[in-house]
Coordinates of C-alpha atoms in Angstrom, one line a residue:
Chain A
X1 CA 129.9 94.7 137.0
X2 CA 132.8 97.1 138.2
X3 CA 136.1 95.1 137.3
X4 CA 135.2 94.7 133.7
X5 CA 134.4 98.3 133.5
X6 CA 137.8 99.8 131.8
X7 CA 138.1 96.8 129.2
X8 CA 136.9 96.8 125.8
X9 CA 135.2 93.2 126.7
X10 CA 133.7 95.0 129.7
X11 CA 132.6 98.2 127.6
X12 CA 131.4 95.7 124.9
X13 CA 129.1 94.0 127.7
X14 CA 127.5 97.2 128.6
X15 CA 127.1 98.6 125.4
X16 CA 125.0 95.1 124.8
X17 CA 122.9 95.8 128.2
X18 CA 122.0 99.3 127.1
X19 CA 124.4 100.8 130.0
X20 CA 127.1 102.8 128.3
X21 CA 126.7 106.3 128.2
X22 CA 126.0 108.1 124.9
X23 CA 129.5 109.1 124.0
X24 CA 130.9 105.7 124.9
X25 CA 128.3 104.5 123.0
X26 CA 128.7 106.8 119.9
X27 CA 132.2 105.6 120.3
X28 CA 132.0 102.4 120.2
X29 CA 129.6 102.2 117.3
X30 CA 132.1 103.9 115.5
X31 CA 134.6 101.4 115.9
X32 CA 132.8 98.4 114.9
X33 CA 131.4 100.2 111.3
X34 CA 134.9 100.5 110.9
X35 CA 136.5 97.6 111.5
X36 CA 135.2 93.9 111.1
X37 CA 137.5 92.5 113.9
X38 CA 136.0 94.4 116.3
X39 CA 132.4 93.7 115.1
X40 CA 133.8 90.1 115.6
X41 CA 134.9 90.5 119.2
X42 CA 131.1 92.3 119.9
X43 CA 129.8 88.9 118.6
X44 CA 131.7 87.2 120.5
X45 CA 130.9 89.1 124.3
X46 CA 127.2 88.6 122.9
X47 CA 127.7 85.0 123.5
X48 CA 129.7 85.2 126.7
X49 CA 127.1 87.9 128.3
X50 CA 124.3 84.9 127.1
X51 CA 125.9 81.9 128.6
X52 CA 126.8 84.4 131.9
X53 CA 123.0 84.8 132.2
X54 CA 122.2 81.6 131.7
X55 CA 125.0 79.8 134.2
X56 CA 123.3 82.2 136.7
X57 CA 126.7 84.1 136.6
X58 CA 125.4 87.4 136.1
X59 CA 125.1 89.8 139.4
X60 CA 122.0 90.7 140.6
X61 CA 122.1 94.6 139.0
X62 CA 123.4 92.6 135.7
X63 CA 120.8 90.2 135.6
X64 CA 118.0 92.1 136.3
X65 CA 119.4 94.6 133.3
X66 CA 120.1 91.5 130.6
X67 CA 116.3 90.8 131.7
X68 CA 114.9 93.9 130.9
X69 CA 116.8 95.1 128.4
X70 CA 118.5 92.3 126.4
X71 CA 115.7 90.1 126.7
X72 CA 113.0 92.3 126.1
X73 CA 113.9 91.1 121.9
X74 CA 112.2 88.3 120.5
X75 CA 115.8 87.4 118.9
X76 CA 117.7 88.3 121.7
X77 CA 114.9 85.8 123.9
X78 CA 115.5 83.0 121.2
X79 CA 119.6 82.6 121.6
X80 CA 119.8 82.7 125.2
X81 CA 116.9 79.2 124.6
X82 CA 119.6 77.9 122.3
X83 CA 122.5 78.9 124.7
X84 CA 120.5 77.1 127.5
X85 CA 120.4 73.7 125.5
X86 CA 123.8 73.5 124.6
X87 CA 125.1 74.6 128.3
X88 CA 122.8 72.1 129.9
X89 CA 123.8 69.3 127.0
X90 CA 127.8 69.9 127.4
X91 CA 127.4 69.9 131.7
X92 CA 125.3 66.8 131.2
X93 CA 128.1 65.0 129.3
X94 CA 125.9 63.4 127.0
X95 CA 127.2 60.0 125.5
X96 CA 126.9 61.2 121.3
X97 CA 130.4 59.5 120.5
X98 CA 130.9 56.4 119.8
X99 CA 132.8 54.1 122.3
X100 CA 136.5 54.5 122.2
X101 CA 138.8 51.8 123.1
X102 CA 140.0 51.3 127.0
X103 CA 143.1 51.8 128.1
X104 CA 144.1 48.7 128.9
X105 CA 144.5 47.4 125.7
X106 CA 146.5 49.6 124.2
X107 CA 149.0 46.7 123.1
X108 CA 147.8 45.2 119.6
X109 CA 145.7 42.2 119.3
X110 CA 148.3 40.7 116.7
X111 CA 151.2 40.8 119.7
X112 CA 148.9 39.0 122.1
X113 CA 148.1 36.3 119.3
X114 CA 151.4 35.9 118.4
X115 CA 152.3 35.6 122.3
X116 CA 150.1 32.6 122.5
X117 CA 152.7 31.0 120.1
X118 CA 155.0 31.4 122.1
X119 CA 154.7 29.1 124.8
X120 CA 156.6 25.8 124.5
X121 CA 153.1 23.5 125.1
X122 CA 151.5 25.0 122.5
X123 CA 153.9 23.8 119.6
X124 CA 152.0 20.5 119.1
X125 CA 148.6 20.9 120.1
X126 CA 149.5 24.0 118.0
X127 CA 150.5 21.4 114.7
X128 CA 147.0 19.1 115.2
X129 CA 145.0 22.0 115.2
X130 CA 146.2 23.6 112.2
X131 CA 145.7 20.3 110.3
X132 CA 142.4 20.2 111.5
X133 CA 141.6 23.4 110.5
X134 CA 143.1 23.2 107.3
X135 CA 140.3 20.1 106.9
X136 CA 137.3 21.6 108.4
X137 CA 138.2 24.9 106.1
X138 CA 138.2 22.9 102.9
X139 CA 135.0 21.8 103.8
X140 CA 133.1 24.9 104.6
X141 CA 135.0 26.5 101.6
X142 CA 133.2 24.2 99.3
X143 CA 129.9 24.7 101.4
X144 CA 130.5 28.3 100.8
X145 CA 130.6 28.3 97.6
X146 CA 127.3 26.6 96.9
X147 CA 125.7 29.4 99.3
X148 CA 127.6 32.1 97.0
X149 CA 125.9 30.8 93.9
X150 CA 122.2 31.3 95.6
X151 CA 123.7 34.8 97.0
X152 CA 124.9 36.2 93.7
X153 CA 121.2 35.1 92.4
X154 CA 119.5 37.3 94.9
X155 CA 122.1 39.9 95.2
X156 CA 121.4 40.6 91.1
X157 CA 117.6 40.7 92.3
X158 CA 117.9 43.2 94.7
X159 CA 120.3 45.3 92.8
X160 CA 117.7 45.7 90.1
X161 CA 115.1 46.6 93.2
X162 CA 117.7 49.5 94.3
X163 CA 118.0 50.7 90.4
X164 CA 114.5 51.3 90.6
X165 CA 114.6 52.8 94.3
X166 CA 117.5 54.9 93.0
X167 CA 115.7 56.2 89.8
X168 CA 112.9 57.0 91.6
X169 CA 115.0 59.4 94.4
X170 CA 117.0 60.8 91.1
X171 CA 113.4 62.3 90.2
X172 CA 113.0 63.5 93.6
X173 CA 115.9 65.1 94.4
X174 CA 115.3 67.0 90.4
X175 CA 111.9 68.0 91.6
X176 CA 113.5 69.5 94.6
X177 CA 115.6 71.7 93.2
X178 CA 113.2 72.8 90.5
X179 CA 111.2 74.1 94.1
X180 CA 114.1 75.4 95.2
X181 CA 115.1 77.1 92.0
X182 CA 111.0 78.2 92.4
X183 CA 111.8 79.3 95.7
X184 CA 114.5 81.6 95.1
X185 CA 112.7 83.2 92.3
X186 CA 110.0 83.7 94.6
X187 CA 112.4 85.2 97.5
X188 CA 113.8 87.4 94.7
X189 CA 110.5 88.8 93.6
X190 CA 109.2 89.6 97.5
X191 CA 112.4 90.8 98.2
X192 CA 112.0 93.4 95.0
X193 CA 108.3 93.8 95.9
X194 CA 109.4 94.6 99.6
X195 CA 111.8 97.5 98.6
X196 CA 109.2 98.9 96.5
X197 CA 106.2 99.0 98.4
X198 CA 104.2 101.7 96.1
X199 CA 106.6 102.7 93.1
X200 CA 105.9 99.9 90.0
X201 CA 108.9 98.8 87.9
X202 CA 111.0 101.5 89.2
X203 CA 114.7 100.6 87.6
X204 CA 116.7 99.3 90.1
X205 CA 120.5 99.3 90.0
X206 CA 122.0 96.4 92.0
X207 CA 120.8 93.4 91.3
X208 CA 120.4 90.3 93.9
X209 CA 120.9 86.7 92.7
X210 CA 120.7 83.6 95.2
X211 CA 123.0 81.6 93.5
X212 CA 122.5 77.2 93.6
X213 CA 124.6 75.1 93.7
X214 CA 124.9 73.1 90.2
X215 CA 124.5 69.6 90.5
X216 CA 125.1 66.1 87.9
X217 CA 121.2 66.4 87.6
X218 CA 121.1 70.2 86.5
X219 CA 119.3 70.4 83.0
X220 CA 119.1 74.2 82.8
X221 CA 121.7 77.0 83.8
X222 CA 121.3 79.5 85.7
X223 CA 120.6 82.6 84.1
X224 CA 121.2 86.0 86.1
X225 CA 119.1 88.5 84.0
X226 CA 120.6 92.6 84.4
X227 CA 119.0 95.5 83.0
X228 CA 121.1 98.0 81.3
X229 CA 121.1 100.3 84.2
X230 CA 122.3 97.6 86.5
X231 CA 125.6 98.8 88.5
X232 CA 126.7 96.4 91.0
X233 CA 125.3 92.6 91.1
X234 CA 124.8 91.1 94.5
X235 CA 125.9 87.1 94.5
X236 CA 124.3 85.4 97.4
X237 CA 125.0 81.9 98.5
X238 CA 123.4 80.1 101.1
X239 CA 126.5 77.6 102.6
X240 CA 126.7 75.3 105.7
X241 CA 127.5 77.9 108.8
X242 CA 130.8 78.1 110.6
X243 CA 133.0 76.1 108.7
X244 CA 135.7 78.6 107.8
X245 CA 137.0 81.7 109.2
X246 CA 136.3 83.8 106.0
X247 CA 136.1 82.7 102.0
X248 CA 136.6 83.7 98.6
X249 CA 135.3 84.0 95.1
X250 CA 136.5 83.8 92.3
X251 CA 134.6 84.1 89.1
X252 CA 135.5 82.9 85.7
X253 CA 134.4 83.6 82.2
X254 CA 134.1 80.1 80.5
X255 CA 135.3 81.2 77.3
X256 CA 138.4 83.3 79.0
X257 CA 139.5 86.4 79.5
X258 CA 139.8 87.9 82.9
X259 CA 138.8 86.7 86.3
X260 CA 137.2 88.6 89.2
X261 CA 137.8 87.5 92.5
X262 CA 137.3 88.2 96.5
X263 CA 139.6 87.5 98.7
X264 CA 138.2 87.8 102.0
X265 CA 134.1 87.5 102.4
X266 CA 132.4 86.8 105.3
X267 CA 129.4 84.8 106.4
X268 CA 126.8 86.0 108.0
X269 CA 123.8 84.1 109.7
X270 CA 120.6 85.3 109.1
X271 CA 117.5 83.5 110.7
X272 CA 117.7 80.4 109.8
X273 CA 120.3 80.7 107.1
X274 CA 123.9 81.5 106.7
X275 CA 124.9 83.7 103.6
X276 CA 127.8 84.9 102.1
X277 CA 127.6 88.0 100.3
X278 CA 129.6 89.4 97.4
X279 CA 129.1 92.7 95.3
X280 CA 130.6 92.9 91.8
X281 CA 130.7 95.4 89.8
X282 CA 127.7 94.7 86.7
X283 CA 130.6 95.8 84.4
X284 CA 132.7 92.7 85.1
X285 CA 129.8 90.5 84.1
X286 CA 129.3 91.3 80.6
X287 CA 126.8 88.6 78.8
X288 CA 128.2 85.3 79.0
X289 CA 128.5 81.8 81.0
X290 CA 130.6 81.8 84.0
X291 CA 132.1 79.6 86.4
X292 CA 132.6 81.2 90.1
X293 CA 134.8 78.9 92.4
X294 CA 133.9 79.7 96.0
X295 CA 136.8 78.4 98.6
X296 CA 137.4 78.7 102.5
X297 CA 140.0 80.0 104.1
X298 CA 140.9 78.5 107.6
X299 CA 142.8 79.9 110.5
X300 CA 146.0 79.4 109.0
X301 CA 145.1 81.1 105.4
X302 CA 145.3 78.1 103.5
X303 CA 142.3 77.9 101.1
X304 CA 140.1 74.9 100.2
X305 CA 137.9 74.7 97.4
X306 CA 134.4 74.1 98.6
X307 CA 131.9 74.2 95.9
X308 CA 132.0 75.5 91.9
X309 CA 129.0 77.3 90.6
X310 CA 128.3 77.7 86.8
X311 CA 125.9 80.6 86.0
X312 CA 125.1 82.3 82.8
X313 CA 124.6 86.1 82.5
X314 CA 122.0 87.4 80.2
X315 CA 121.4 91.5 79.0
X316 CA 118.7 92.8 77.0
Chain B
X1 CA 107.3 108.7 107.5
X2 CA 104.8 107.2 105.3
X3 CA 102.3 104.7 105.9
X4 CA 105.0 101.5 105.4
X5 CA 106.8 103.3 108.3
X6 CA 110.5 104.8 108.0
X7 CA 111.9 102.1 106.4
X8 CA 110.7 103.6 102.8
X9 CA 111.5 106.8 101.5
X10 CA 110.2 108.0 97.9
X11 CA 114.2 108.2 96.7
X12 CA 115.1 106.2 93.6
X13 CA 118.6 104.6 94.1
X14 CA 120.2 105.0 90.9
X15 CA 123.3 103.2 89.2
X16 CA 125.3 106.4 89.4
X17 CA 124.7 107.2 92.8
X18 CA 125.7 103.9 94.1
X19 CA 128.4 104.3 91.8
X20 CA 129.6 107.6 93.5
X21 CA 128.8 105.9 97.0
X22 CA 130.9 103.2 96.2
X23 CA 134.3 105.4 94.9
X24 CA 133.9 107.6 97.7
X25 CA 134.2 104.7 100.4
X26 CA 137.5 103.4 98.1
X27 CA 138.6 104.4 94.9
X28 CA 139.9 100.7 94.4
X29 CA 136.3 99.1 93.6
X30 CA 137.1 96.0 94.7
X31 CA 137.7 97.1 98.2
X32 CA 134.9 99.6 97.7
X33 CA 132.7 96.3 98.0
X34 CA 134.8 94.8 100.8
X35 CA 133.9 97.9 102.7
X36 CA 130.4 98.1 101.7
X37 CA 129.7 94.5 102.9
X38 CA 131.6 95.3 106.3
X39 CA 129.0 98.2 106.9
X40 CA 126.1 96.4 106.3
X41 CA 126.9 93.7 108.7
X42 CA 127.8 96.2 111.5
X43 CA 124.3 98.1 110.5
X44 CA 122.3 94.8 110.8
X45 CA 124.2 94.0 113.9
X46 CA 123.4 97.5 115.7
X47 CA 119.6 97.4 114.3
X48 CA 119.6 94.0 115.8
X49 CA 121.2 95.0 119.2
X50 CA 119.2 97.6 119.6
X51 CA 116.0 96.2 119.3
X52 CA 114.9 97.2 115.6
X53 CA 112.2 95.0 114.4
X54 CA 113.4 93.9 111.3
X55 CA 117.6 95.0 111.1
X56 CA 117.7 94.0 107.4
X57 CA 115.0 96.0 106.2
X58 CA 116.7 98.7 108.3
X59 CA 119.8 98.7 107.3
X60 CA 118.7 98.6 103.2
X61 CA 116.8 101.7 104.2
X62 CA 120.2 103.7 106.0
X63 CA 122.1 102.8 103.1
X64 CA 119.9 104.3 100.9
X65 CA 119.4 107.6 102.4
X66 CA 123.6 108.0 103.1
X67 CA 124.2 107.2 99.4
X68 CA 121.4 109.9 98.9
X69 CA 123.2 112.6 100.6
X70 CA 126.3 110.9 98.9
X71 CA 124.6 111.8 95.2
X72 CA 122.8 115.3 96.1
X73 CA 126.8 116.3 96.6
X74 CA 127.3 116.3 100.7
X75 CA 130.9 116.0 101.5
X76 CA 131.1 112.3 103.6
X77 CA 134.7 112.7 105.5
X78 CA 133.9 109.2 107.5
X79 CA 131.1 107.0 105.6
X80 CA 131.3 104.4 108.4
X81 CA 130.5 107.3 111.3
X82 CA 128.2 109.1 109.1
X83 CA 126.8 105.4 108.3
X84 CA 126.0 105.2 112.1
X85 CA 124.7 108.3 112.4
X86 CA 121.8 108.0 110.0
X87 CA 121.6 104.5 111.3
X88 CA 120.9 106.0 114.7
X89 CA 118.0 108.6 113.2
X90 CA 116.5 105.8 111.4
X91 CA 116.4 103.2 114.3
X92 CA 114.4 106.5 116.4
X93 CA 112.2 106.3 113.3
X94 CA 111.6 102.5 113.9
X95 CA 111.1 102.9 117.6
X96 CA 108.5 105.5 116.9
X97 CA 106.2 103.6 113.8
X98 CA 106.6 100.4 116.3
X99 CA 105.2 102.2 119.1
X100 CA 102.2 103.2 116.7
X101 CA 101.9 100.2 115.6
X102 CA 102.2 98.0 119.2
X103 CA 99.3 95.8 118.4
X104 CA 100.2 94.9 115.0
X105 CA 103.6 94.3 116.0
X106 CA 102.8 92.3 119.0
X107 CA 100.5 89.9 117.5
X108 CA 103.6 89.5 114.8
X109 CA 105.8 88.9 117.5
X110 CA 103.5 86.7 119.0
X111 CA 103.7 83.7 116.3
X112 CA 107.1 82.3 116.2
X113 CA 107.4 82.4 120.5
X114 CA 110.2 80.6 121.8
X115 CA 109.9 76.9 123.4
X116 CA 109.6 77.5 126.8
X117 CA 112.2 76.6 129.1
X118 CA 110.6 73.7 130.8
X119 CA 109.1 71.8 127.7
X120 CA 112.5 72.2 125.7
X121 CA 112.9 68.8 125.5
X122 CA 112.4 68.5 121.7
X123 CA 114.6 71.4 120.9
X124 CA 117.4 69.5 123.2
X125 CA 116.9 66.8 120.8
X126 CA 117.2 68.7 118.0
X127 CA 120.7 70.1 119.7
X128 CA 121.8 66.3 120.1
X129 CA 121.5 65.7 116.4
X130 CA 123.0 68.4 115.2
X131 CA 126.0 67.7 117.6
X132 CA 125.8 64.3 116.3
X133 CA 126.3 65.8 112.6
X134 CA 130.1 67.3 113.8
X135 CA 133.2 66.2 113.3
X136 CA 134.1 63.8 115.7
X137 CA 136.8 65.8 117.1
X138 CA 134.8 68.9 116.7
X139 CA 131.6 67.8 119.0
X140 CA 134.1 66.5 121.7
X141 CA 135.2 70.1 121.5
X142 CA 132.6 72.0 121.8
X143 CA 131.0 70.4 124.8
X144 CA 134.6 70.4 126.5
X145 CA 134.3 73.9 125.9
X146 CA 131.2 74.6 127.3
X147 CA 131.4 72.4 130.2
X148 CA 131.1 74.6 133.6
X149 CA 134.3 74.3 135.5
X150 CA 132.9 75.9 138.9
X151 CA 136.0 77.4 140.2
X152 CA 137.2 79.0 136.9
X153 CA 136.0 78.9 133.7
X154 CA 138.4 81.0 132.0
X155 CA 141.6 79.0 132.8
X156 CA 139.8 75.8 131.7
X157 CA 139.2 77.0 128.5
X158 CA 143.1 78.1 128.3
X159 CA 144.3 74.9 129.5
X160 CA 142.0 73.5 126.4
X161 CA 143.9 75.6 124.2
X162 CA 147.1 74.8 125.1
X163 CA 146.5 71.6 125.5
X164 CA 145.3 71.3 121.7
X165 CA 148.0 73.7 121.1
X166 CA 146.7 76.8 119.5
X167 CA 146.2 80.3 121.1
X168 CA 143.2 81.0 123.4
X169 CA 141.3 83.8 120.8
X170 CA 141.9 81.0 117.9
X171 CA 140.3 78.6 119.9
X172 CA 137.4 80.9 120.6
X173 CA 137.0 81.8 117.1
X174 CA 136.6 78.4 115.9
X175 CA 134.3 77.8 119.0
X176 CA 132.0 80.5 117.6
X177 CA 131.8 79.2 114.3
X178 CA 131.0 75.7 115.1
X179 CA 128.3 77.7 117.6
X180 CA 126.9 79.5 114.6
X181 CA 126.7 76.2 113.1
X182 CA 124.7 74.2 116.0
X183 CA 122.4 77.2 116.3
X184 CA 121.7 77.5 112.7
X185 CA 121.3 73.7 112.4
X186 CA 118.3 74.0 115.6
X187 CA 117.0 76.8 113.8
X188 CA 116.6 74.8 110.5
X189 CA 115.3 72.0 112.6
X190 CA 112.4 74.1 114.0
X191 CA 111.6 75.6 110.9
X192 CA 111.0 72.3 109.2
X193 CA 109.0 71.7 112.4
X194 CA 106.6 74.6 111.4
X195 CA 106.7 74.0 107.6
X196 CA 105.4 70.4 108.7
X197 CA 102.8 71.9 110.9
X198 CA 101.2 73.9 108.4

């Protein structure tokens, strides 16, 4: 454990094994409420510290700390399964790509054709053959063509088949998201219910919406409902993890005026779900439909859009 | 502490003292929010790091009792410090209604128990897939990354970086996210696993 000792990384790693002494500690916390980047880097030493433990890289004192201390958490137990399955997969060299080409022919399969050519002998043999392919091509063109007329008869068969087929995953995938839409209500009101385990309809000031995404299929909007007293409006949206470094939203009024946007949100995994997480101000959302553009922004800066949600906001 | 433990106390957040919370971390409201969200991701980190049973519920309940002391009028020089402090008072809380509670809690923690280490087969295959839903270039990547160079690991990983060009902390950034995004991936996979079971 010693040479680490003096670096952040190192202070980082014990702080994560319960070592660091309570001012170093105190310290430390303090750092990463404050900054992000740091919170980042803790992250980050989590990972190392859990792929150190299980390479078997971790001195005896270490792991026999990680053991009782890191490991003693459900969560904590759960991540180091993960980190053993993806070590074991990556050292394993697993065959999950498809077959690239060799090296030896590297030189293009037109060039060696032409090649062929080339050679004086080939020049007449080279004149027959053509002729007789020219022939024999004739003839299996007009074969061909007799086959295409069956084809094009079963081909218009099927296709009707797959309309069908098609239709019937259209109602599916509407009856999916009217469970998910179910769902999310349902999260909203436990969630609600959890922070209010006594006190009935106490008012509430900011307000929580899981926003969906809104598809070709999507009959009915969105509607975030505030209560008068509502301050700040929490805009949640479930998104595929780790694609981008950081994102932003902006949100539009349909019928113009001016925008609200975020420059620089964060995901954040969650179980299993990643989330990002944005608090605007209830006053910016007066009653209305709205049209929030969430982008991500990669390593370089450069922003992508990613997905457009349309949501309408309702007040009593 | 009441009986829901000392995640709940009878205070009733109200729109003006969120309001005042908010100014007093930035009088800009837009980065009041940016600094809101960063505290509550380091709260639900520390709750989680340290053990707390359930860091969201946690963190909702720190936040309310700083923007508490925030409305009754207490002068907050540092809300990120003073953030940690209360965060510290009300992980001892935790600690304390857990250790009450042991049997409850353990028979809670007993449900969702990891696959052990020598049956993992299934969640392997579960990694597989989800390495099979990357990029191309991105799966390659990560399992270069993570392949155990015995003599040293470290200098691997910054020959990868130069090699690809890009500095050694951008490379481990993007590592991590496509991490998060395996490990979420497994995670969903299991889920489905125990919605199917049930």
């Amino acid at each position: 454990m010693g040479t680490e000792t003096n670096s952040q990384a190192g202070l980082m790693r014990r702080y994560l094994l319960g070592l660091l002494p309570e001012p170093e500690q105190v310290a430390l916390e303090e750092r990463f409420f404050e900054d992000g980047g740091i919170l980042n880097e803790m992250r980050a030493v989590e990972r190392d510290l859990v792929d150190a433990y299980v390479r078997g890289q971790l001195a005896p004192d270490e792991k026999s700390v990680f053991e009782s201390h890191y490991l003693s958490v459900h969560r904590h137990a759960e991540r180091v399964a993960f980190a053993r399955d993806l070590l074991r997969l990556a050292d394993a060299e697993p065959d999950l790509t498809p077959q690239t080409g060799s090296t030896e022919s590297r030189e293009p399969f037109w060039r060696k054709w032409l090649s062929l050519f080339q050679t004086p002998q080939f020049a007449m043999s080279g004149a027959l053959a053509m002729i007789a392919i020219l022939v024999v091509s004739g003839l299996l063109l007009f074969r061909e063509r007799a086959r295409w007329r069956q084809e094009l008869a079963k081909s218009q068969a099927e296709q009707a088949a797959l309309k069908e087929k098609l239709s019937a995953l259209e109602q599916e995938i509407a009856k999916g998201r009217a469970d998910a839409a179910q769902f999310a209500a349902e999260l909203e009101r436990l969630r609600q219910q959890s922070a209010r385990p006594t006190e009935p309809a106490s008012p509430a000031t900011i307000f929580s919406f899981l926003l969906l995404t809104t598809t070709r299929d999507q009959v009915e909007q969105q509607t975030l409902r505030l209560a008068p007293n509502a301050t700040q409006v929490r805009l949640q949206i479930k998104i595929r993890a780790g694609e981008y470094k950081s994102y932003r939203v902006r949100i539009d009024p349909v019928d113009g005026g001016g925008a609200w946007e975020s420059a620089s949100v964060t995901a954040r995994s969650a179980g299993i779900t990643t989330t990002l997480s944005v608090l605007v101000p209830a006053r910016n959302l007066p009653r209305g439909d709205y049209n929030l553009e969430l982008s991500g922004i990669d390593a370089n800066g450069a922003a992508e859009s990613i997905e457009n949600y349309s949501f309408r906001v309702s007040r009593p | 502490m009441n009986e829901t433990g000392p995640r709940r106390q009878k205070w009733e957040l109200t729109g003006e003292a969120l309001e005042k919370f908010l100014a007093a971390l930035d009088p800009d409201s837009h980065r009041a929010g940016e600094k809101y969200e960063t505290i509550r991701e380091a709260l639900i980190s520390f709750f989680d790091w340290q053990g707390g049973l359930s860091p969201e519920d946690l963190c909702d309940e720190t936040l309310n009792r700083v923007v508490r002391k925030i409305d009754e009028g207490e002068v907050v020089r540092n809300i990120p410090a003073y953030c940690r402090a209360v965060a510290r008072l009300v992980l001892l809380e935790d600690r304390k209604w857990t250790t009450a509670r042991r049997a409850d809690v353990e028979e809670l923690a007993a449900l969702p128990a990891p696959a052990p280490v020598e049956n993992c087969d299934e969640r392997s295959e579960w990694l597989k897939n989800c390495l099979r839903e990357l990029p191309l270039e991105s799966r390659q990547l990560v399992l270069q990354y993570y392949k155990e160079d015995k003599q040293q690991n470290i200098d691997a990983r910054a020959a990868l970086a130069a090699r690809l060009g890009v500095p050694l902390n951008a490379l481990r950034s993007r590592i991590q996210r496509l991490r998060d995004r395996l490990e979420h991936c497994v995670r969903r996979a299991m889920q489905r696993k125990l919605l199917a079971k049930k």
